[in-house]
Short mmCIF file of C-alpha atoms and ligand atoms in Angstrom, two decimals:
data_model
loop_
_atom_site.label_atom_id
_atom_site.label_comp_id
_atom_site.label_asym_id
_atom_site.label_seq_id
_atom_site.Cartn_x
_atom_site.Cartn_y
_atom_site.Cartn_z
CA UNK A 1 12.38 -9.15 11.07
CA UNK A 2 11.86 -11.23 13.73
CA UNK A 3 8.75 -11.72 15.10
CA UNK A 4 7.94 -15.10 17.56
CA UNK A 5 11.38 -16.28 17.87
CA UNK A 6 12.31 -19.38 20.98
CA UNK A 7 14.14 -17.46 23.62
CA UNK A 8 12.28 -14.16 25.18
CA UNK A 9 12.42 -11.26 22.74
CA UNK A 10 14.03 -8.48 24.43
CA UNK A 11 12.01 -5.09 23.68
CA UNK A 12 11.46 -1.60 25.04
CA UNK A 13 8.07 0.15 24.70
CA UNK A 14 7.87 3.72 23.65
CA UNK A 15 4.70 4.45 24.80
CA UNK A 16 1.93 7.45 25.09
CA UNK A 17 -0.48 6.44 26.89
CA UNK A 18 -3.76 6.21 25.85
CA UNK A 19 -5.95 3.52 26.45
CA UNK A 20 -4.86 1.57 23.42
CA UNK A 21 -1.43 2.10 24.35
CA UNK A 22 -2.53 0.39 27.80
CA UNK A 23 -4.19 -2.79 26.27
CA UNK A 24 -0.48 -3.28 24.29
CA UNK A 25 1.18 -2.90 27.66
CA UNK A 26 -1.28 -5.92 28.62
CA UNK A 27 -0.48 -7.57 26.17
CA UNK A 28 3.51 -7.48 26.56
CA UNK A 29 3.51 -7.93 30.37
CA UNK A 30 0.78 -11.16 29.54
CA UNK A 31 3.20 -12.61 27.76
CA UNK A 32 6.09 -15.15 28.26
CA UNK A 33 7.45 -14.54 24.74
CA UNK A 34 8.85 -10.63 25.75
CA UNK A 35 11.12 -9.32 28.34
CA UNK A 36 9.73 -6.03 28.54
CA UNK A 37 13.79 -4.52 29.72
CA UNK A 38 11.87 -1.33 29.94
CA UNK A 39 8.91 1.36 28.92
CA UNK A 40 9.88 4.54 28.36
CA UNK A 41 7.22 7.44 28.07
CA UNK A 42 6.76 10.59 25.32
CA UNK A 43 3.98 13.38 25.71
CA UNK A 44 1.89 13.01 22.94
CA UNK A 45 -2.06 11.95 23.60
CA UNK A 46 -1.70 13.51 27.18
CA UNK A 47 1.36 15.09 28.18
CA UNK A 48 4.43 13.74 29.69
CA UNK A 49 3.70 13.82 33.41
CA UNK A 50 0.48 12.70 32.16
CA UNK A 51 1.96 9.46 30.10
CA UNK A 52 4.42 8.16 32.58
CA UNK A 53 2.38 8.27 35.51
CA UNK A 54 -0.59 6.69 33.03
CA UNK A 55 2.47 3.68 32.03
CA UNK A 56 3.17 3.19 35.95
CA UNK A 57 -0.61 3.17 36.19
CA UNK A 58 -0.92 0.31 33.74
CA UNK A 59 2.00 -1.68 34.93
CA UNK A 60 0.43 -2.30 38.07
CA UNK A 61 -2.77 -3.19 36.99
CA UNK A 62 -0.99 -5.57 35.11
CA UNK A 63 0.23 -6.52 39.12
CA UNK A 64 3.95 -6.06 37.13
CA UNK A 65 5.64 -3.15 39.54
CA UNK A 66 8.74 -4.44 39.45
CA UNK A 67 8.99 -3.00 35.65
CA UNK A 68 10.90 -0.52 34.74
CA UNK A 69 9.45 2.81 33.52
CA UNK A 70 10.79 6.17 32.38
CA UNK A 71 9.81 9.65 31.58
CA UNK A 72 11.35 10.83 28.12
CA UNK A 73 10.91 13.91 26.06
CA UNK A 74 7.98 16.70 27.33
CA UNK A 75 8.03 17.57 23.37
CA UNK A 76 8.60 17.45 20.10
CA UNK A 77 12.31 17.69 18.22
CA UNK A 78 11.14 21.00 17.17
CA UNK A 79 7.25 21.76 16.78
CA UNK A 80 5.35 22.07 20.01
CA UNK A 81 3.12 19.41 21.53
CA UNK A 82 -0.04 18.85 20.18
CA UNK A 83 -2.06 15.98 21.98
CA UNK A 84 -5.49 13.92 22.41
CA UNK A 85 -7.88 14.18 25.12
CA UNK A 86 -10.89 15.06 22.58
CA UNK A 87 -9.98 11.36 21.82
CA UNK A 88 -8.77 10.00 25.73
CA UNK A 89 -10.17 12.08 28.30
CA UNK A 90 -8.11 14.66 30.16
CA UNK A 91 -5.70 11.87 32.11
CA UNK A 92 -5.32 9.99 28.93
CA UNK A 93 -6.61 6.53 30.43
CA UNK A 94 -10.49 8.09 31.23
CA UNK A 95 -12.50 5.53 31.56
CA UNK A 96 -11.98 3.27 34.75
CA UNK A 97 -11.04 4.85 37.73
CA UNK A 98 -7.77 3.61 38.48
CA UNK A 99 -5.31 4.25 41.99
CA UNK A 100 -2.65 6.66 41.36
CA UNK A 101 0.24 4.34 41.11
CA UNK A 102 2.39 3.41 44.26
CA UNK A 103 5.68 2.01 41.93
CA UNK A 104 8.58 4.43 41.19
CA UNK A 105 9.72 6.33 38.03
CA UNK A 106 12.53 4.99 37.17
CA UNK A 107 15.37 8.63 37.75
CA UNK A 108 16.72 7.98 34.47
CA UNK A 109 15.38 10.40 31.23
CA UNK A 110 13.78 7.81 29.01
CA UNK A 111 16.11 8.81 26.25
CA UNK A 112 19.44 7.75 28.02
CA UNK A 113 17.84 4.12 28.87
CA UNK A 114 17.01 4.17 25.38
CA UNK A 115 20.95 4.90 24.29
CA UNK A 116 22.45 2.78 27.23
CA UNK A 117 20.32 -0.56 26.81
CA UNK A 118 20.82 -0.45 23.14
CA UNK A 119 24.96 0.43 24.05
CA UNK A 120 25.12 -2.12 26.99
CA UNK A 121 23.04 -5.22 25.52
CA UNK A 122 24.25 -7.30 22.09
CA UNK A 123 23.79 -5.93 18.95
CA UNK A 124 20.51 -6.87 17.06
CA UNK A 125 18.72 -8.29 20.43
CA UNK A 126 16.71 -5.53 21.51
CA UNK A 127 13.83 -4.13 19.65
CA UNK A 128 12.47 -1.26 19.79
CA UNK A 129 7.83 -1.01 20.12
CA UNK A 130 7.08 2.38 19.30
CA UNK A 131 3.38 3.20 20.44
CA UNK A 132 3.45 7.05 20.05
CA UNK A 133 5.42 9.94 18.33
CA UNK A 134 9.20 8.67 18.01
CA UNK A 135 10.59 11.72 19.40
CA UNK A 136 12.37 9.64 22.15
CA UNK A 137 13.84 7.47 19.16
CA UNK A 138 15.37 10.43 17.23
CA UNK A 139 16.53 12.27 20.29
CA UNK A 140 18.30 8.64 20.90
CA UNK A 141 19.91 8.66 17.39
CA UNK A 142 20.71 12.49 17.65
CA UNK A 143 22.49 11.51 21.44
CA UNK A 144 24.35 8.86 19.82
CA UNK A 145 23.61 7.36 16.48
CA UNK A 146 26.12 4.22 16.90
CA UNK A 147 22.84 2.92 18.22
CA UNK A 148 21.21 2.49 14.89
CA UNK A 149 23.09 -0.31 13.76
CA UNK A 150 22.56 -2.00 17.06
CA UNK A 151 18.61 -2.06 17.17
CA UNK A 152 17.18 -5.24 16.23
CA UNK A 153 14.32 -4.00 14.52
CA UNK A 154 11.32 -0.61 15.52
CA UNK A 155 7.95 -2.06 15.14
CA UNK A 156 5.65 0.67 15.15
CA UNK A 157 2.22 2.25 15.24
CA UNK A 158 2.35 5.12 12.96
CA UNK A 159 1.59 6.64 9.34
CA UNK A 160 -1.27 5.76 6.84
CA UNK A 161 -1.41 5.29 2.65
CA UNK A 162 -5.12 4.55 1.13
CA UNK A 163 -6.11 5.19 4.66
CA UNK A 164 -5.20 8.70 4.83
CA UNK A 165 -5.04 10.39 8.23
CA UNK A 166 -6.35 10.06 11.21
CA UNK A 167 -5.79 14.33 13.00
CA UNK A 168 -5.49 15.94 8.75
CA UNK A 169 -6.41 14.19 5.63
CA UNK A 170 -2.62 13.35 5.01
CA UNK A 171 -1.03 12.52 8.59
CA UNK A 172 -2.21 10.16 11.27
CA UNK A 173 -1.49 11.37 14.75
CA UNK A 174 2.03 9.56 15.93
CA UNK A 175 4.06 10.97 12.79
CA UNK A 176 2.26 14.63 12.10
CA UNK A 177 3.36 15.55 16.23
CA UNK A 178 7.00 14.67 15.46
CA UNK A 179 7.32 14.18 11.44
CA UNK A 180 11.15 15.61 12.26
CA UNK A 181 11.51 12.50 14.87
CA UNK A 182 9.92 10.70 11.96
CA UNK A 183 11.70 11.56 9.19
CA UNK A 184 15.32 10.48 11.38
CA UNK A 185 13.66 7.23 12.00
CA UNK A 186 12.79 6.41 8.69
CA UNK A 187 16.08 7.21 7.33
CA UNK A 188 18.27 5.47 10.22
CA UNK A 189 18.69 2.00 8.45
CA UNK A 190 17.46 0.22 11.38
CA UNK A 191 14.77 -1.96 10.27
CA UNK A 192 10.86 -1.03 10.74
CA UNK A 193 7.98 -3.20 10.68
CA UNK A 194 5.06 -0.49 10.41
CA UNK A 195 1.65 -1.06 11.67
CA UNK A 196 -0.30 2.28 10.10
CA UNK A 197 -3.97 3.19 9.74
CA UNK A 198 -4.76 0.58 7.05
CA UNK A 199 -3.82 -2.19 9.03
CA UNK A 200 -5.45 -0.45 12.56
CA UNK A 201 -8.30 0.38 11.34
CA UNK A 202 -9.51 -3.46 10.85
CA UNK A 203 -9.52 -4.24 14.26
CA UNK A 204 -12.49 -2.47 15.58
CA UNK A 205 -12.97 -2.74 19.06
CA UNK A 206 -16.48 -4.63 17.74
CA UNK A 207 -19.66 -5.23 20.77
CA UNK A 208 -18.97 -8.75 20.68
CA UNK A 209 -15.11 -8.31 21.05
CA UNK A 210 -15.98 -6.38 24.21
CA UNK A 211 -17.97 -8.84 25.31
CA UNK A 212 -15.55 -11.85 25.12
CA UNK A 213 -13.03 -9.48 26.72
CA UNK A 214 -15.52 -8.79 29.87
CA UNK A 215 -16.81 -12.24 30.58
CA UNK A 216 -13.05 -13.16 31.86
CA UNK A 217 -14.18 -11.47 34.89
CA UNK A 218 -11.45 -10.25 36.12
CA UNK A 219 -10.40 -6.61 37.19
CA UNK A 220 -7.58 -6.23 34.27
CA UNK A 221 -10.71 -7.50 31.84
CA UNK A 222 -13.18 -4.79 33.58
CA UNK A 223 -10.91 -2.18 33.41
CA UNK A 224 -9.95 -2.60 29.57
CA UNK A 225 -13.80 -3.00 28.78
CA UNK A 226 -13.92 -0.03 30.13
CA UNK A 227 -10.54 2.10 28.57
CA UNK A 228 -12.22 0.64 25.30
CA UNK A 229 -15.96 1.87 26.01
CA UNK A 230 -14.42 5.12 26.30
CA UNK A 231 -11.79 5.46 23.22
CA UNK A 232 -13.91 3.92 21.12
CA UNK A 233 -16.70 6.50 21.13
CA UNK A 234 -14.69 9.17 19.12
CA UNK A 235 -13.61 6.87 16.49
CA UNK A 236 -17.49 5.41 16.31
CA UNK A 237 -19.02 8.96 15.76
CA UNK A 238 -16.31 9.05 13.02
CA UNK A 239 -16.14 6.56 11.11
CA UNK A 240 -20.07 5.06 11.98
CA UNK A 241 -18.40 1.46 12.83
CA UNK A 242 -19.33 -0.50 15.62
CA UNK A 243 -16.34 -0.32 17.63
CA UNK A 244 -13.00 1.57 16.83
CA UNK A 245 -10.05 1.05 15.62
CA UNK A 246 -7.07 -1.06 18.35
CA UNK A 247 -4.18 0.14 16.78
CA UNK A 248 -0.88 -0.25 19.49
CA UNK A 249 -1.76 -3.43 20.36
CA UNK A 250 -1.06 -4.38 16.63
CA UNK A 251 2.64 -4.10 17.46
CA UNK A 252 2.85 -6.32 20.55
CA UNK A 253 0.73 -9.17 18.47
CA UNK A 254 3.10 -8.77 15.35
CA UNK A 255 5.74 -10.13 17.93
CA UNK A 256 3.94 -12.33 19.72
CA UNK A 257 2.28 -13.85 16.18
CA UNK A 258 3.86 -11.99 12.54
CA UNK A 259 1.27 -15.01 10.65
CA UNK A 260 -1.80 -12.69 11.27
CA UNK A 261 -0.25 -10.14 9.48
CA UNK A 262 0.35 -9.58 6.00
CA UNK A 263 1.93 -6.29 3.82
CA UNK A 264 5.07 -5.79 2.06
CA UNK A 265 8.63 -4.20 2.17
CA UNK A 266 7.90 -1.05 0.83
CA UNK A 267 10.27 3.07 0.92
CA UNK A 268 8.76 4.75 3.15
CA UNK A 269 9.34 9.02 3.72
CA UNK A 270 8.01 11.43 5.88
CA UNK A 271 6.81 14.64 4.75
CA UNK A 272 8.14 17.96 7.23
CA UNK A 273 7.83 20.58 4.76
CA UNK A 274 4.24 21.44 3.41
CA UNK A 275 1.79 22.80 5.84
CA UNK A 276 -0.84 20.85 4.22
CA UNK A 277 0.92 16.99 4.61
CA UNK A 278 3.36 17.85 7.65
CA UNK A 279 3.41 14.07 8.93
CA UNK A 280 2.43 12.48 6.02
CA UNK A 281 4.05 8.87 5.29
CA UNK A 282 4.28 8.46 2.02
CA UNK A 283 4.36 4.99 1.25
CA UNK A 284 5.54 3.69 -2.45
CA UNK A 285 3.28 0.66 -2.15
CA UNK A 286 3.52 0.36 -5.91
CA UNK A 287 7.08 0.17 -6.12
CA UNK A 288 7.12 3.02 -8.46
CA UNK A 289 10.25 5.13 -6.71
CA UNK A 290 13.40 2.42 -7.66
CA UNK A 291 14.04 4.39 -3.68
CA UNK A 292 15.02 2.09 -0.93
CA UNK A 293 12.98 -0.04 0.97
CA UNK A 294 12.59 0.66 4.20
CA UNK A 295 9.81 -0.75 5.93
CA UNK A 296 7.85 -3.59 6.09
CA UNK A 297 4.42 -1.65 5.67
CA UNK A 298 1.58 -3.70 7.08
CA UNK A 299 -1.94 -3.79 5.32
CA UNK A 300 -4.09 -6.70 6.16
CA UNK A 301 -4.87 -8.69 9.23
CA UNK A 302 -6.74 -11.51 10.61
CA UNK A 303 -8.41 -9.05 13.07
CA UNK A 304 -10.25 -12.53 14.70
CA UNK A 305 -7.25 -14.13 15.31
CA UNK A 306 -5.76 -11.09 17.22
CA UNK A 307 -8.40 -10.71 19.07
CA UNK A 308 -8.36 -14.44 20.26
CA UNK A 309 -4.57 -13.78 21.11
CA UNK A 310 -5.91 -10.89 22.89
CA UNK A 311 -8.31 -12.32 24.75
CA UNK A 312 -5.95 -15.41 25.25
CA UNK A 313 -3.06 -13.01 26.82
CA UNK A 314 -5.83 -11.15 28.97
CA UNK A 315 -7.04 -13.91 30.79
CA UNK A 316 -3.63 -14.62 32.15
CA UNK A 317 -2.76 -11.00 34.04
O1 RIB B 1 -3.15 7.56 15.66
C1 RIB B 1 -2.64 6.47 16.68
C2 RIB B 1 -2.13 6.32 17.41
O2 RIB B 1 -2.12 8.27 17.67
C3 RIB B 1 -2.49 5.80 18.85
O3 RIB B 1 -0.65 5.05 19.24
C4 RIB B 1 -2.73 6.46 19.57
O4 RIB B 1 -2.50 6.18 21.25
C5 RIB B 1 -1.81 7.97 19.65
O5 RIB B 1 -1.41 7.71 20.34
CA1 CA B 2 0.01 5.62 21.15
#
């Protein structure tokens, strides 16, 4: 697994903005360690027409209107789309009032962008950062199976094991929405770094942390606080916590500062059949199956170090 290498890491961000996706995108665009080749939107938190628009709005908030944004899949590979307006609001970016985007949506389909980029860039040099359902990646693997040996790694927010699920008792949202795509990804042989709820529930947007962001007193920091004050309310009520889990930025933070995190290599399989547990990530944390390790499963994080990194980068925008 590669994080924090010397030359800017080439990444594609696959995302369903989503307030936490937005913060992850801002973190990535603020970093000189990352070369964001493109952002591919997927249906998830809200429908595709909104996730692609939201991705462009966030790029303009970061004053990076030259970022290429593509629209990918509008529904999961086999199942009807399940969305999460109850968390993210009807726009998917409720909280601040952000202007509609001026920057264009790229004409190429997001899945074609992923395939063409992986076939044209040198093998092993492009990391996929997935922040939503894995539909675009599953479709890309179906369209061009040969890309599996060309992806450097997939760093994903998804799944849960000791923490259980957040949509059903067994399944986390990103996996729950498209278990078949997740199954294809975990069986692909591509090196995976998995950020499950077990680690994202340890990076809470507490009042004191939001106050740190607020003190930056920039248009970006104001928007981030408004995004997170809206986003956190559902989980604060559900879990009775000060702040909500800041899921997706953990993916980008791992690339920038992997030493903030710890976990272990495990076998992970995805339940795609049982109605009760569909979308469950079955993590062999205690190594009882003897099955091959297909993911580095992250469980712990230095939460204060994570927010130090985030604040430092937001201050650059
Ligand atoms: O379960 C959390 C994940 O689902 C995050 O990626 C959030 O943005 C939603 O997509
Ligand atoms: Ca997301």
